[in-house]
């Protein structure tokens, strides 16, 4: 089997800080509640963060993962380290899901199966890879475990984590501890802007992140967009908390 490789150019700097109005809370009780929620909305105290995205055959408990993409951020900077693979499936892709990502069962016939891909991905998110190892064909299991906290971030993280856990359970693999440290850019965005639409497209637009090249959903592409959104949200979140006299504990 072969794995389709995607050539990407990853910036090592955060996107320009968007000019956004920082909400000011007057009521102290409301401030305490919001600041506590926001303090746990993004992994501000973590050194290594993996931003990931999945494409699937559908949205139910019997559906499977057909693409995984992930981007690494260390100390607030994109490192250029990434994980990407399509995944073969025996499940027929739901027409509505195919409209979203454009992936076909015919294309997936030549891709590695989930038994091959998932263990590599779980090792990737649980270890500290070298920038020279950027493809699914490398064995991350031999890499040393990180000496500092690792967190996962996704847009609509509940769905992505649920799909991962489903696949892990089917293969009877051990659920890595890092899955208990999953944060959601969508939830954080809604805490700051509850009246705004929270699709990835709209969130990126709010933070001046270009999505012109996004004609369909794609795991690696969406992970890159979410990574830039995460960096923008992190900067804005810290400004928000400071503006309301709340100190972020790292």
XYZ file of C-alpha atoms in Angstrom:
250
model
C 0.000 0.000 0.000
C 1.062 3.571 -0.508
C 0.366 6.735 1.352
C -0.394 9.940 -0.528
C 2.035 12.644 0.543
C 1.085 16.275 0.671
C 3.704 18.980 0.319
C 2.912 21.887 2.597
C 4.608 25.091 3.579
C 4.244 25.767 7.278
C 4.945 29.158 8.778
C 7.088 29.264 11.911
C 5.508 32.460 13.181
C 2.087 33.295 14.506
C -0.401 35.004 12.170
C -0.780 38.785 12.454
C -2.837 39.692 15.491
C -6.329 40.608 14.265
C -7.890 43.884 15.344
C -10.670 42.543 17.536
C -12.686 44.247 20.192
C -11.899 42.702 23.571
C -15.109 42.195 25.590
C -15.130 43.960 28.943
C -17.021 42.302 31.787
C -18.378 44.551 34.532
C -20.139 42.106 36.847
C -17.529 40.431 39.098
C -19.480 37.180 39.437
C -19.834 36.944 35.683
C -16.129 37.695 35.307
C -15.166 34.922 37.727
C -17.259 32.386 35.834
C -16.057 33.430 32.385
C -12.399 33.711 33.354
C -12.450 30.268 34.947
C -14.005 28.773 31.816
C -11.599 30.594 29.520
C -8.565 29.617 31.590
C -9.384 26.000 30.762
C -10.580 26.626 27.219
C -7.128 26.517 25.622
C -3.890 24.817 26.733
C -2.016 28.010 27.654
C 0.205 26.166 30.141
C 1.326 23.403 27.784
C 4.659 23.498 25.947
C 3.808 21.061 23.137
C 0.416 21.206 21.424
C -0.806 18.943 18.626
C -3.537 20.407 16.434
C -5.371 17.632 14.608
C -8.321 17.014 12.325
C -10.088 13.949 10.941
C -12.207 13.151 7.921
C -14.631 10.244 8.269
C -17.092 8.075 6.365
C -19.926 9.718 8.275
C -20.905 10.982 11.692
C -22.243 7.896 13.511
C -20.824 5.360 15.937
C -20.276 2.812 13.147
C -18.378 5.210 10.890
C -14.616 5.147 10.427
C -11.703 7.544 10.011
C -10.483 7.982 6.428
C -7.962 10.823 6.830
C -5.805 12.125 9.697
C -3.867 15.379 9.710
C -1.916 16.945 12.561
C 0.351 19.957 13.130
C 2.823 20.476 15.983
C 3.230 23.699 17.980
C 6.009 24.031 20.567
C 6.314 27.063 22.837
C 3.751 28.907 20.726
C 5.476 28.351 17.368
C 4.669 26.094 14.420
C 7.609 23.673 14.158
C 6.937 22.305 10.671
C 6.445 18.797 12.090
C 3.255 17.240 10.779
C 1.428 13.933 10.437
C -0.763 13.059 7.486
C -2.308 9.910 6.064
C -5.408 8.740 4.286
C -6.941 5.547 5.675
C -8.492 2.653 3.789
C -11.979 1.639 4.919
C -14.511 -1.126 4.301
C -17.306 1.275 5.178
C -19.163 3.037 2.380
C -18.710 6.805 2.607
C -21.988 8.576 3.311
C -22.984 10.911 0.430
C -23.308 13.904 2.785
C -19.825 13.280 4.196
C -18.405 12.915 0.688
C -19.881 16.287 -0.247
C -17.896 17.791 2.619
C -14.447 16.299 1.946
C -14.649 14.888 -1.596
C -12.856 11.632 -0.685
C -14.074 8.521 -2.513
C -13.971 4.825 -1.629
C -12.169 4.183 -4.928
C -9.314 6.515 -3.954
C -8.983 4.895 -0.514
C -8.503 1.398 -1.963
C -4.755 2.002 -2.321
C -4.248 3.648 1.078
C -2.972 1.964 4.293
C -5.592 0.534 6.622
C -6.410 1.777 10.113
C -4.360 -1.028 11.732
C -1.294 0.446 10.033
C -2.017 4.152 10.481
C -3.600 4.559 13.912
C -0.744 3.143 16.053
C 1.671 5.532 14.319
C -0.625 8.479 14.985
C -1.079 7.557 18.656
C 2.689 7.367 19.063
C 3.040 10.709 17.279
C 0.730 12.518 19.690
C 2.262 10.802 22.721
C 5.945 11.391 21.926
C 8.281 14.137 20.805
C 9.185 13.637 17.138
C 12.166 15.142 15.383
C 11.430 17.630 12.582
C 13.126 15.223 10.136
C 10.425 12.597 10.697
C 7.303 13.982 9.053
C 5.595 11.017 7.390
C 3.419 8.161 8.572
C 6.039 5.620 7.450
C 8.351 6.474 10.357
C 8.192 4.592 13.646
C 7.479 7.062 16.457
C 7.299 4.348 19.103
C 11.072 4.470 19.631
C 11.087 8.212 20.346
C 11.509 9.407 23.945
C 8.398 10.502 25.784
C 8.148 14.274 26.211
C 9.486 15.794 29.407
C 6.780 18.465 29.418
C 2.988 18.457 29.069
C 1.372 17.655 25.727
C -2.139 18.731 24.754
C -4.440 18.069 21.797
C -6.501 20.742 20.079
C -9.218 20.362 17.447
C -12.122 22.363 16.098
C -15.190 20.551 17.462
C -12.900 18.340 19.537
C -15.693 16.199 21.010
C -16.411 14.694 17.588
C -12.757 14.083 16.691
C -11.923 12.544 20.056
C -15.026 10.330 19.902
C -14.022 9.042 16.459
C -10.491 8.325 17.685
C -11.738 6.470 20.752
C -14.102 4.396 18.574
C -11.226 3.300 16.346
C -8.948 2.624 19.327
C -11.643 0.447 20.896
C -12.148 -1.533 17.677
C -8.433 -2.296 17.507
C -8.291 -2.987 21.266
C -5.450 -0.520 21.722
C -4.615 1.412 24.864
C -6.154 4.887 25.004
C -3.263 7.364 25.422
C -3.428 9.743 28.360
C -3.086 12.736 26.047
C -6.678 12.212 24.872
C -7.812 13.448 28.278
C -6.088 16.760 27.480
C -8.135 17.704 24.411
C -9.141 21.330 23.909
C -11.593 22.814 21.424
C -11.031 26.005 19.424
C -14.745 26.121 18.581
C -15.759 26.140 22.252
C -13.188 28.796 23.080
C -14.347 30.963 20.184
C -17.957 30.724 21.377
C -16.973 31.750 24.911
C -15.475 34.936 23.492
C -18.075 35.512 20.760
C -21.287 33.646 21.673
C -23.336 35.398 18.977
C -20.983 34.475 16.113
C -21.182 31.417 13.857
C -18.503 28.955 14.959
C -17.676 27.018 11.798
C -13.943 26.816 11.077
C -14.491 29.007 8.010
C -16.205 31.763 10.010
C -13.761 31.580 12.914
C -10.828 31.982 10.528
C -12.539 34.939 8.856
C -12.955 36.617 12.260
C -9.212 36.263 12.877
C -8.122 37.359 9.383
C -6.926 33.857 8.422
C -7.273 33.205 4.703
C -9.343 30.184 3.604
C -9.314 31.000 -0.120
C -7.543 27.719 -0.919
C -10.114 25.641 0.983
C -12.625 24.308 -1.540
C -13.293 21.101 0.469
C -12.568 19.931 3.984
C -9.224 18.153 4.334
C -7.616 16.812 7.510
C -4.164 18.352 7.026
C -5.455 21.602 5.553
C -8.018 22.023 8.323
C -5.398 21.186 10.956
C -3.225 23.990 9.550
C -6.135 26.445 9.650
C -7.028 25.367 13.177
C -3.391 25.791 14.229
C -3.426 29.412 13.054
C -6.803 29.928 14.718
C -5.423 28.440 17.936
C -2.487 30.873 17.895
C -4.832 33.809 17.295
C -7.227 32.690 20.018
C -4.374 32.152 22.486
C -3.102 35.691 21.976
C -6.591 37.162 22.191
C -7.540 35.041 25.205
C -4.562 36.266 27.202
C -5.366 39.880 26.289
C -8.985 39.298 27.336
C -8.011 37.906 30.727
C -5.479 40.660 31.338
C -8.039 43.308 30.350
C -10.313 41.905 33.045
C -7.589 41.748 35.690
C -7.326 37.951 35.593
C -3.853 36.422 35.649
C -3.273 33.317 33.528
C -1.566 30.590 35.490
C 0.860 28.678 33.251
